[in-house]
Coordinates of C-alpha atoms in Angstrom, one line a residue:
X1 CA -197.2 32.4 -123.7
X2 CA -197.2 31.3 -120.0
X3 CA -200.0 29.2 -118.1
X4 CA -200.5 28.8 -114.6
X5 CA -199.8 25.4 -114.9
X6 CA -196.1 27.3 -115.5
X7 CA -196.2 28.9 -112.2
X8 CA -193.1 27.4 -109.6
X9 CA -191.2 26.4 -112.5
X10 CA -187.9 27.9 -114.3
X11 CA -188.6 30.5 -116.9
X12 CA -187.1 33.0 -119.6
X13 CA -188.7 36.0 -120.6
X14 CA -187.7 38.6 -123.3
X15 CA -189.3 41.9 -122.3
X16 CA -189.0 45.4 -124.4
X17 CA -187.1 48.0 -122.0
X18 CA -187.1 50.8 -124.6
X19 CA -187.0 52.1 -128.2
X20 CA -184.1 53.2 -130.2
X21 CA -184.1 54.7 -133.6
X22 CA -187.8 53.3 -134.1
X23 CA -186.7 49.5 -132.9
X24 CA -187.5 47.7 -129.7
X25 CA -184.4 47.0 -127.0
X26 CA -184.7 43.7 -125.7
X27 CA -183.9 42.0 -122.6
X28 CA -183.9 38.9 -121.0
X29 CA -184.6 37.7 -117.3
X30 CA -184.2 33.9 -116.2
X31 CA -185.6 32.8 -113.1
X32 CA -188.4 30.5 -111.4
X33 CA -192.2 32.1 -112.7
X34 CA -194.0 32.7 -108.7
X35 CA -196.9 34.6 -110.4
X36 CA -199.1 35.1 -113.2
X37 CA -201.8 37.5 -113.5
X38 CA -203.4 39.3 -116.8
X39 CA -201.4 42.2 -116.1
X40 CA -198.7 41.0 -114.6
X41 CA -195.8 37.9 -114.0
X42 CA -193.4 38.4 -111.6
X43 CA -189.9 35.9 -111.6
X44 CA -187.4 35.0 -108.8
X45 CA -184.1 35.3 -110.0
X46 CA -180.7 35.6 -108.5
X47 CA -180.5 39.3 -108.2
X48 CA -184.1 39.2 -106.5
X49 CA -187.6 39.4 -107.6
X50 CA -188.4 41.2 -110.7
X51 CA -192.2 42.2 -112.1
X52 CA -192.8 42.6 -115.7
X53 CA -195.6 44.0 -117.1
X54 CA -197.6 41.3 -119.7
X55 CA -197.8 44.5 -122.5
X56 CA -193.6 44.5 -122.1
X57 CA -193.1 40.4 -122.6
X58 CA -192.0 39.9 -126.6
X59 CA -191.6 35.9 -125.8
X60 CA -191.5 34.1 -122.1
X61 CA -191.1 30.1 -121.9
X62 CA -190.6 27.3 -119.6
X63 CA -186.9 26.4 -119.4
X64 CA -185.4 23.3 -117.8
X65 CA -184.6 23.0 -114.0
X66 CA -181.6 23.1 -112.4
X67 CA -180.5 21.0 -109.9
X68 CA -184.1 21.4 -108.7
X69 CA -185.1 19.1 -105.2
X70 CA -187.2 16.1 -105.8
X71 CA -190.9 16.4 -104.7
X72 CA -190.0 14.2 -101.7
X73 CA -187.1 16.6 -100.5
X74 CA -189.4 19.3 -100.4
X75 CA -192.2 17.5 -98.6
X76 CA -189.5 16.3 -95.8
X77 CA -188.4 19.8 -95.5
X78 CA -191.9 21.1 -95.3
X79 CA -192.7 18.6 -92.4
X80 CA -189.5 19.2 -90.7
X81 CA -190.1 23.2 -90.9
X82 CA -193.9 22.2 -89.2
X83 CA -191.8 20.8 -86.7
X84 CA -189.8 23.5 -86.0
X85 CA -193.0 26.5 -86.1
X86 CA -195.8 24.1 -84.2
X87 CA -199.4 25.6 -84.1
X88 CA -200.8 24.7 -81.0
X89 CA -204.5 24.2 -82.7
X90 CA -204.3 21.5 -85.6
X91 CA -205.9 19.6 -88.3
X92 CA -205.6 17.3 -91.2
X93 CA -207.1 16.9 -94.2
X94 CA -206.1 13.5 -95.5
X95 CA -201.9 14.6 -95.7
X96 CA -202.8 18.3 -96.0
X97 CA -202.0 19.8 -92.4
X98 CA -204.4 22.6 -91.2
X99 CA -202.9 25.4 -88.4
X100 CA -203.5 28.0 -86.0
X101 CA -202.0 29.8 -83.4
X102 CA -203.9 32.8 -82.5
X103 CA -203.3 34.7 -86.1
X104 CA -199.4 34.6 -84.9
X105 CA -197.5 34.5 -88.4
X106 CA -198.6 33.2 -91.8
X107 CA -196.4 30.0 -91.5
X108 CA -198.3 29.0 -87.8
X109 CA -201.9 30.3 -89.5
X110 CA -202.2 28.7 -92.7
X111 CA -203.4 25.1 -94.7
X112 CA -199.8 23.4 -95.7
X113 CA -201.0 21.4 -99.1
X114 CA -198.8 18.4 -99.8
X115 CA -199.9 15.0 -100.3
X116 CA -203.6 13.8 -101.1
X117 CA -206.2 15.8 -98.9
X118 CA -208.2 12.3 -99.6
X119 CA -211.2 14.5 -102.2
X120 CA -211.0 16.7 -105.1
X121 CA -208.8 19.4 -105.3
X122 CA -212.0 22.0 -105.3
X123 CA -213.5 20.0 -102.2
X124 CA -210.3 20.5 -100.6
X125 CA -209.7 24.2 -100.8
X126 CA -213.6 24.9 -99.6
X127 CA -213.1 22.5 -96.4
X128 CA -209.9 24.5 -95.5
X129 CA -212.1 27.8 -95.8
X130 CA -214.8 26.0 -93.7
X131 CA -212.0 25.0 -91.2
X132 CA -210.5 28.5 -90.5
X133 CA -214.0 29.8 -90.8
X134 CA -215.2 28.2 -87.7
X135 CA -211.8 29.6 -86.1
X136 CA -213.2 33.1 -87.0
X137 CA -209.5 33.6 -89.0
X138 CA -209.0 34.3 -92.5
X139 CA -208.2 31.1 -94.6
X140 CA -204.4 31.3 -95.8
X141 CA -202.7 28.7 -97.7
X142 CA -198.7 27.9 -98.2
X143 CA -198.3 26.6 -101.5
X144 CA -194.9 25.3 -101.7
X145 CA -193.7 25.6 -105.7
X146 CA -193.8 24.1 -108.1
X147 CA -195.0 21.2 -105.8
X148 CA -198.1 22.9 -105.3
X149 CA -198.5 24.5 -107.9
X150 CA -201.9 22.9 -109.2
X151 CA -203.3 24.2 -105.6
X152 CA -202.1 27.6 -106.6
X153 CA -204.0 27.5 -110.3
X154 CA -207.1 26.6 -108.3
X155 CA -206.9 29.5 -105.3
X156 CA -205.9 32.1 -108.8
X157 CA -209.4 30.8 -110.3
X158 CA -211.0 31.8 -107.0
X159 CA -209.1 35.2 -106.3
X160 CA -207.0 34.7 -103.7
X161 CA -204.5 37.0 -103.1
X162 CA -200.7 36.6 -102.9
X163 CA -198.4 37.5 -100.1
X164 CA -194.4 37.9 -101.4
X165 CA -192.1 35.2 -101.8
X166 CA -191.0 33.4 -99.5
X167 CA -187.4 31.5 -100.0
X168 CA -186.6 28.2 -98.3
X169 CA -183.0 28.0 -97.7
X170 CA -180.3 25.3 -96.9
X171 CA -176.9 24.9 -96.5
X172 CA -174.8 21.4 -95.3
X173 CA -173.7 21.8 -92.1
X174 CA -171.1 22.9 -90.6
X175 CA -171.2 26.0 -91.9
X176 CA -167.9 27.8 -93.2
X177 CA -166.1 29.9 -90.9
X178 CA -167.4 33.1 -90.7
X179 CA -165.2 36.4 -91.7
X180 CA -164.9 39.2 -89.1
X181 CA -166.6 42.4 -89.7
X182 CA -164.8 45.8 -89.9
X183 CA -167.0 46.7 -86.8
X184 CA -165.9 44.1 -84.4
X185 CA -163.1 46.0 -83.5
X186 CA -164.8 48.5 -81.3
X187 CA -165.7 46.2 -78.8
X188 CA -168.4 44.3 -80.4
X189 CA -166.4 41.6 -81.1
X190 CA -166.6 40.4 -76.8
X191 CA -170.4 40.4 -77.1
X192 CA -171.2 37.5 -75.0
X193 CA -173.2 34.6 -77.0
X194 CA -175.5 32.2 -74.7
X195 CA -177.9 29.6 -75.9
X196 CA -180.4 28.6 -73.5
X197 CA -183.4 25.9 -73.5
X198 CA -185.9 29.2 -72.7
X199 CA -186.1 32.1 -73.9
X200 CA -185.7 35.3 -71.5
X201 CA -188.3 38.4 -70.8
X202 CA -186.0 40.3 -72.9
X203 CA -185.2 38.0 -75.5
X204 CA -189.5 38.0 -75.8
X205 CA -189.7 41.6 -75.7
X206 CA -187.4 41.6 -79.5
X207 CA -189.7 38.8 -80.5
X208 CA -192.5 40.8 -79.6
X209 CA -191.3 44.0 -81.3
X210 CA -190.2 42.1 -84.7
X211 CA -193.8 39.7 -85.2
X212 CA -196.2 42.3 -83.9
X213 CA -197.2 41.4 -80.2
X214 CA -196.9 37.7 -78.4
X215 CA -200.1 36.3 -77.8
X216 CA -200.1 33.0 -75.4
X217 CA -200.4 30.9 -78.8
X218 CA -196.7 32.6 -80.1
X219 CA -195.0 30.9 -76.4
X220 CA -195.9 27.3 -77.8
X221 CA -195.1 28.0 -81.0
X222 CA -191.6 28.5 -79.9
X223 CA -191.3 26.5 -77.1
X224 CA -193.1 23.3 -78.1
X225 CA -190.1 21.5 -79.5
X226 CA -187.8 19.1 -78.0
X227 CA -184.8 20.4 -79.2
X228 CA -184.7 23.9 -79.1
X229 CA -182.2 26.8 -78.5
X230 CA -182.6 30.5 -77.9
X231 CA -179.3 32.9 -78.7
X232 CA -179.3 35.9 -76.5
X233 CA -176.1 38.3 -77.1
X234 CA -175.4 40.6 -74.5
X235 CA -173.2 43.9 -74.7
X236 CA -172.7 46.6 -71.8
X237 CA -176.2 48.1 -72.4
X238 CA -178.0 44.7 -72.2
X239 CA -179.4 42.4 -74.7
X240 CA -178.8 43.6 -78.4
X241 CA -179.1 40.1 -80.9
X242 CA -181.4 37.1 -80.3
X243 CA -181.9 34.0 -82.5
X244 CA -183.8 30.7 -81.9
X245 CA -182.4 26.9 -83.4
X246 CA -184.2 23.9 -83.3
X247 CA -183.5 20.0 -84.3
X248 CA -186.6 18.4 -86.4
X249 CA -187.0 15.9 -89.1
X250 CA -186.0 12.9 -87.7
X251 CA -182.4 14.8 -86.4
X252 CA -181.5 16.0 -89.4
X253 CA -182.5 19.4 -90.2
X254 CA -181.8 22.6 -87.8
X255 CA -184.2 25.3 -88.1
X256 CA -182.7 28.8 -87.7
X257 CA -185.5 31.3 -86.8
X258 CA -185.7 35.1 -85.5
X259 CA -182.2 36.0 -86.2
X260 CA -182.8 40.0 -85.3
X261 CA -180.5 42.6 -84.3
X262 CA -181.3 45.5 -82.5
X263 CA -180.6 48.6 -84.7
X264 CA -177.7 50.2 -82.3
X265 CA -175.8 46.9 -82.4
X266 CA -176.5 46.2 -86.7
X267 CA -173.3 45.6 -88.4
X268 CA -170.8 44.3 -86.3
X269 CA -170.9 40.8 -87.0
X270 CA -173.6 39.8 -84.4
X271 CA -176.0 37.8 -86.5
X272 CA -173.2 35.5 -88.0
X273 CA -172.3 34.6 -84.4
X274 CA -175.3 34.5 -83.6
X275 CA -175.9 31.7 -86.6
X276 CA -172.5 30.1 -86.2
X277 CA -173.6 29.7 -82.8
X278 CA -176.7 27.6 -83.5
X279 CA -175.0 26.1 -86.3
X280 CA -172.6 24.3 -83.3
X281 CA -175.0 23.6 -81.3
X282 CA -177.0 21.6 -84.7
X283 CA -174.0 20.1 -85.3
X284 CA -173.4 18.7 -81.8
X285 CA -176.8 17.3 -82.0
X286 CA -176.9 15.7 -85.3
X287 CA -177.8 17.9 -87.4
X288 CA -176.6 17.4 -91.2
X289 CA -178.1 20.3 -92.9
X290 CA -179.6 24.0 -91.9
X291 CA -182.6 25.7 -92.9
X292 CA -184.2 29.0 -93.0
X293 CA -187.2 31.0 -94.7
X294 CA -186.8 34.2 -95.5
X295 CA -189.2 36.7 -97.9
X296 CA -187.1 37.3 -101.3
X297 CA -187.7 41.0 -100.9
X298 CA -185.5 41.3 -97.5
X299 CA -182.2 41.7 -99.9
X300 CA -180.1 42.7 -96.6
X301 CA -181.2 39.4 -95.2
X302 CA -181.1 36.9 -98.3
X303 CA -177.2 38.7 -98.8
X304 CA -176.2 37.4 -95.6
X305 CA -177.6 34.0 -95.6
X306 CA -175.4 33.9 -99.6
X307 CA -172.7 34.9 -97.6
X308 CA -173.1 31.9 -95.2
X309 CA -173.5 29.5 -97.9
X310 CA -177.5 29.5 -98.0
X311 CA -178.7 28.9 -101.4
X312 CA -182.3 28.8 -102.4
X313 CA -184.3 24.8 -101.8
X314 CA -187.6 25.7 -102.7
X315 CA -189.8 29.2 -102.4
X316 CA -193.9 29.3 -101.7
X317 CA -196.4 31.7 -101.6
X318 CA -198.7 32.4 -99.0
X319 CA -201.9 32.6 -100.2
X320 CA -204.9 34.8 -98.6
X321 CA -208.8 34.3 -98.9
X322 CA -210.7 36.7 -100.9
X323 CA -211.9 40.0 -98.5
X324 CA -209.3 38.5 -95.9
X325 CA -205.9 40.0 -97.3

């Protein structure tokens, strides 16, 4: 059977899904193991996240990679995605990176664990608690899999809790040329596209509505960049789409960030412009690859990105303090 020590890496499980004629029916799920509990694993597989009950698994095992990024990749795209989210309050803990910003989303609240946080593993995890602690927040931890997976096994032995995946997603750059939709037809299709260095009232106001408020700790976060770009789409009754780019890691990487539409103005077409949009500017600055994070569960929102070329780098799990979640 499975381990934690399994946990972030490529699996197949054989579950029972029924009985006929007094013999089990079997059935077998592939995908990358992003928790394990006694009652419980759940997998991430291609057609999205799927939890199976431990009483159902006949046989589960650890299956080779494929294609899977080298822990280096994943710790440059880690830093560049810091880069492109920066708390305004931070830390260190030897390479571990320690973040604030006013309890404004898990990525700009929350211990990033890669490389050596210069002490023992257990020594490390108590000095992040200390850390937030004297911040007054709750202690939450990224653990980017399977990289961090022996950080996971030690927050599990403690009972932390477990937010849903997270995907990390890539795709070279340019992207491909994006398909009209039906809808652009009925005058959608002349929404006005403008990228500027600052984002307007308006363009905060959608922020505000998707993330839950805009405390002054949520303006540096997504302003504090040096190359940064905010996509407002305008129609005839005002701003409907917004999405925010930036360039990090050394020039390479463009970040792609709050992509929303507003629900009158869903789809017509206006968050692939909205993309492609960025994506041009990326390219004009540099930029070789794009990136995005995006919870597995949003299915509308991980089809589009398929569509666009995204495929999956890396996922991680946020991970939340006991009596904190």
């Amino acid at each position: 059977m499975l381990r934690q020590q399994d946990v972030g890496h490529r699996i197949v499980v054989r579950r029972i899904v029924g009985i006929r004629e007094g013999r089990p029916l079997f059935s077998d799920a592939l995908g990358e193991l992003v928790e394990l509990s006694e009652t419980h694993l759940t997998l991430a597989t291609a057609q999205g996240p799927l939890r199976v009950p431990v009483a159902q698994v006949h046989r589960a095992k650890r299956v080779p990679p494929t294609r899977r990024p080298t822990a280096a990749a994943v710790v440059a795209l880690e830093r560049a995605a810091d880069e492109a989210w920066p708390a305004p309050t931070r830390g260190l803990l030897g390479d571990w990176l320690l973040r604030s910003a006013e309890g404004w989303t898990g990525r700009a609240n929350s211990a990033l664990p890669i490389g050596d946080p210069d002490r023992p593993l257990a020594a490390a995890v108590d000095a992040v608690e200390r850390w937030y602690a004297d911040l007054g927040q709750p202690a939450l931890i990224n653990t980017p899999l399977p990289l961090a997976a022996p950080v996971g096994a030690e927050l599990d032995a403690r009972g932390w809790g477990t937010r849903p995946p997270t995907l990390v997603q890539t795709a070279p750059l340019p992207l491909p040329a994006s398909t009209p939709a039906s809808g652009q037809a009925d005058g959608w299709g002349s929404a006005v596209v403008e990228l500027t260095t600052a984002p307007s009232d308006e363009w905060l106001a959608i922020a505000a509505g998707r993330k839950g408020g805009l405390p002054d700790a949520a303006r540096h976060v997504l302003t504090a960049v040096d190359q940064v770009r905010f996509a407002h789409v305008y129609a005839d009754n005002g701003l409907v789409a917004i999405g925010r780019g930036t360039v990090t890691g050394q020039g390479r990487w463009l970040g792609l960030s709050l992509i929303e539409v507003l629900p009158a103005a869903r789809r017509h077409g206006l968050a692939r412009r909205v993309i492609h949009e960025l994506a041009n500017w990326g390219v004009a600055g540099g930029a070789t690859h794009a990136f995005l994070q995006v919870e597995q569960r949003n299915a509308a929102a991980v089809a589009l990105y398929q569509r666009l070329g995204l495929v999956t780098h890396h996922t991680y799990l946020t991970r939340v303090a006991p009596n904190t979640a």
